Short mmCIF file of C-alpha atoms in Angstrom, two decimals:
data_model
loop_
_atom_site.label_atom_id
_atom_site.label_comp_id
_atom_site.label_asym_id
_atom_site.label_seq_id
_atom_site.Cartn_x
_atom_site.Cartn_y
_atom_site.Cartn_z
CA MET A 1 114.75 -22.50 -56.39
CA THR A 2 111.60 -23.52 -54.57
CA ASP A 3 110.21 -21.76 -51.50
CA GLN A 4 111.47 -24.67 -49.39
CA GLN A 5 114.99 -24.31 -50.79
CA LEU A 6 115.00 -20.57 -50.27
CA MET A 7 113.88 -20.98 -46.66
CA GLN A 8 116.58 -23.62 -46.19
CA GLU A 9 119.10 -21.00 -47.30
CA ALA A 10 117.65 -18.56 -44.75
CA LEU A 11 118.05 -21.27 -42.10
CA CYS A 12 121.70 -21.65 -43.11
CA GLU A 13 122.10 -17.92 -42.53
CA ALA A 14 120.46 -18.30 -39.11
CA GLU A 15 122.96 -21.01 -38.23
CA LEU A 16 125.80 -18.66 -39.17
CA ALA A 17 124.33 -16.07 -36.81
CA MET A 18 124.13 -18.61 -34.01
CA LYS A 19 127.81 -19.55 -34.48
CA LEU A 20 128.64 -15.87 -33.91
CA GLY A 21 126.56 -15.74 -30.72
CA GLU A 22 123.80 -13.82 -32.47
CA VAL A 23 120.08 -14.58 -32.22
CA PRO A 24 119.69 -17.11 -35.05
CA VAL A 25 117.66 -15.27 -37.65
CA GLY A 26 118.46 -15.52 -41.33
CA ALA A 27 116.98 -13.87 -44.40
CA VAL A 28 117.16 -14.31 -48.16
CA VAL A 29 115.85 -11.97 -50.85
CA ALA A 30 115.00 -13.74 -54.10
CA ARG A 31 113.82 -12.66 -57.54
CA ASP A 32 112.32 -15.24 -59.87
CA GLY A 33 113.47 -18.00 -57.51
CA GLU A 34 117.10 -16.88 -57.57
CA ILE A 35 118.88 -15.48 -54.52
CA VAL A 36 119.72 -11.79 -54.88
CA ALA A 37 120.94 -11.25 -51.30
CA ARG A 38 121.31 -13.07 -48.02
CA ALA A 39 122.07 -12.03 -44.46
CA HIS A 40 121.84 -12.95 -40.80
CA ASN A 41 121.55 -11.04 -37.55
CA LEU A 42 124.66 -9.07 -36.62
CA ARG A 43 123.41 -6.80 -33.83
CA GLU A 44 125.86 -8.06 -31.21
CA THR A 45 128.80 -8.36 -33.60
CA GLY A 46 128.18 -4.96 -35.18
CA LYS A 47 127.00 -3.30 -31.96
CA ASN A 48 124.11 -1.85 -33.93
CA ALA A 49 120.37 -2.12 -33.21
CA VAL A 50 119.43 -2.07 -36.91
CA TYR A 51 121.60 -5.02 -37.96
CA HIS A 52 118.63 -7.37 -38.26
CA ALA A 53 118.81 -10.11 -40.89
CA GLU A 54 115.91 -8.63 -42.89
CA LEU A 55 117.36 -5.12 -43.01
CA LEU A 56 120.80 -6.37 -44.01
CA ALA A 57 119.32 -8.58 -46.74
CA ILE A 58 117.12 -5.75 -48.05
CA ASP A 59 120.12 -3.41 -48.08
CA ALA A 60 122.24 -5.96 -49.98
CA ALA A 61 119.42 -6.59 -52.46
CA CYS A 62 119.01 -2.86 -53.15
CA LYS A 63 122.74 -2.59 -53.80
CA ALA A 64 122.79 -5.72 -55.99
CA LEU A 65 119.82 -4.59 -58.07
CA GLY A 66 120.70 -0.90 -58.17
CA GLY A 67 117.53 0.53 -56.66
CA TRP A 68 115.40 0.71 -53.54
CA ARG A 69 112.20 -0.70 -55.04
CA LEU A 70 112.21 -4.48 -54.68
CA TRP A 71 108.73 -5.00 -56.15
CA GLN A 72 109.87 -8.08 -58.09
CA CYS A 73 111.42 -9.70 -55.02
CA GLU A 74 110.41 -11.92 -52.16
CA LEU A 75 111.83 -12.14 -48.66
CA PHE A 76 112.31 -15.46 -46.89
CA VAL A 77 113.06 -15.04 -43.20
CA THR A 78 113.24 -17.57 -40.39
CA LEU A 79 111.42 -15.41 -37.81
CA GLU A 80 108.36 -13.19 -38.13
CA PRO A 81 109.53 -9.62 -38.82
CA CYS A 82 109.56 -7.00 -36.06
CA PRO A 83 108.12 -3.45 -36.44
CA MET A 84 111.36 -2.02 -37.80
CA CYS A 85 111.81 -4.78 -40.38
CA SER A 86 108.14 -4.65 -41.33
CA GLY A 87 108.55 -0.95 -42.08
CA ALA A 88 111.52 -1.72 -44.32
CA ILE A 89 109.49 -4.40 -46.09
CA ILE A 90 106.71 -1.91 -46.79
CA ASN A 91 109.13 0.82 -47.88
CA SER A 92 111.15 -1.45 -50.17
CA ARG A 93 107.95 -2.68 -51.85
CA LEU A 94 108.78 -6.38 -51.48
CA ARG A 95 105.94 -8.26 -53.13
CA ARG A 96 105.91 -11.26 -50.81
CA VAL A 97 107.23 -12.24 -47.38
CA VAL A 98 107.52 -15.85 -46.26
CA TYR A 99 108.53 -16.46 -42.66
CA GLY A 100 109.10 -19.51 -40.50
CA ALA A 101 108.57 -19.16 -36.76
CA LYS A 102 106.09 -16.78 -35.17
CA ASP A 103 107.36 -14.14 -32.76
CA PRO A 104 104.78 -13.52 -30.03
CA LYS A 105 106.94 -10.80 -28.44
CA ALA A 106 107.67 -8.61 -31.47
CA GLY A 107 106.04 -10.15 -34.55
CA CYS A 108 104.25 -7.66 -36.77
CA CYS A 109 102.69 -10.03 -39.29
CA GLY A 110 99.87 -11.03 -36.97
CA SER A 111 101.39 -12.45 -33.77
CA LEU A 112 101.67 -9.28 -31.70
CA THR A 113 100.16 -6.93 -34.25
CA ASP A 114 99.72 -6.80 -38.02
CA LEU A 115 101.33 -3.75 -39.54
CA PHE A 116 100.47 -5.03 -43.00
CA ALA A 117 96.76 -4.67 -42.24
CA LEU A 118 97.15 -0.91 -41.80
CA PRO A 119 96.41 1.43 -44.71
CA PHE A 120 99.99 1.87 -45.89
CA ASN A 121 100.74 2.45 -49.56
CA HIS A 122 102.06 -1.10 -50.04
CA HIS A 123 100.80 -4.50 -48.90
CA PRO A 124 103.02 -7.51 -49.52
CA VAL A 125 101.60 -11.01 -49.55
CA ILE A 126 102.45 -12.61 -46.19
CA GLU A 127 102.86 -16.37 -45.76
CA GLN A 128 103.70 -17.90 -42.42
CA GLY A 129 104.94 -21.19 -41.08
CA LEU A 130 107.29 -22.46 -43.79
CA MET A 131 109.79 -24.67 -41.96
CA ALA A 132 108.57 -23.14 -38.70
CA GLU A 133 109.65 -26.15 -36.62
CA GLU A 134 113.24 -25.91 -37.84
CA ALA A 135 113.39 -22.16 -37.27
CA ALA A 136 111.84 -22.44 -33.81
CA ALA A 137 114.23 -25.26 -32.89
CA LEU A 138 117.25 -23.07 -33.71
CA LEU A 139 115.87 -20.27 -31.56
CA GLN A 140 115.08 -22.64 -28.68
CA GLN A 141 118.55 -24.18 -28.87
CA PHE A 142 120.17 -20.74 -28.84
CA PHE A 143 118.22 -19.42 -25.87
CA LEU A 144 118.64 -22.66 -23.90
CA HIS A 145 122.40 -22.42 -24.40
CA LEU A 146 122.33 -18.74 -23.42
CA ARG A 147 120.41 -19.50 -20.21
CA GLN A 148 122.79 -22.34 -19.34
CA LYS A 149 125.79 -20.09 -19.92
CA ARG A 150 124.33 -17.42 -17.64
CA LEU A 151 123.66 -19.99 -14.89
CA GLU A 152 127.24 -21.26 -15.17
CA GLN A 153 128.59 -17.71 -14.92
CA LYS A 154 126.40 -17.04 -11.89
CA ALA A 155 127.60 -20.23 -10.19
CA LYS A 156 131.22 -19.35 -10.97
CA ARG A 157 130.76 -15.88 -9.39
CA ARG A 158 129.26 -17.47 -6.26
CA ILE A 159 132.24 -19.80 -5.93
CA GLU A 160 134.69 -16.94 -6.41
CA THR A 161 132.85 -14.83 -3.82
CA ALA A 162 132.84 -17.72 -1.34
CA GLN A 163 136.57 -18.30 -1.88
CA GLN A 164 137.33 -14.63 -1.29
CA GLU A 165 135.37 -14.71 1.99
CA ASP A 166 137.42 -17.65 3.27
#
């Protein structure tokens, strides 16, 4: 599969996350252009702070390949990795990371900080911006819907409060 196809698969994972009410982030681990593992955010569903798409995909890839060193693998993820996921990328020895949208609030591949520029024992190749518009559009759609839902809930509470006062 091409990089574009692999990122498209990560976007499909992000869409699955969004259908569950999760922040739409998807990840795919590939070796020699073939998908080894795939995952999407499950923090809300799993009630677990570490259930990020990248970590779940790395975990599945380690299990599928029978080891923790993923030096022959690449990670395709729809959003720039956070500090926790960047640490897992370094520790799993992924050789390359390709991400879509930048994350100015938590991105550790250059947006907020660049953990890969520090003198760790491993430095994956980082490529940014592949299908960034599509990834960003999913995130924007999700957060717009979330804001609208919160406004509707707030309006509903106001109406209920007003009815109780009458």
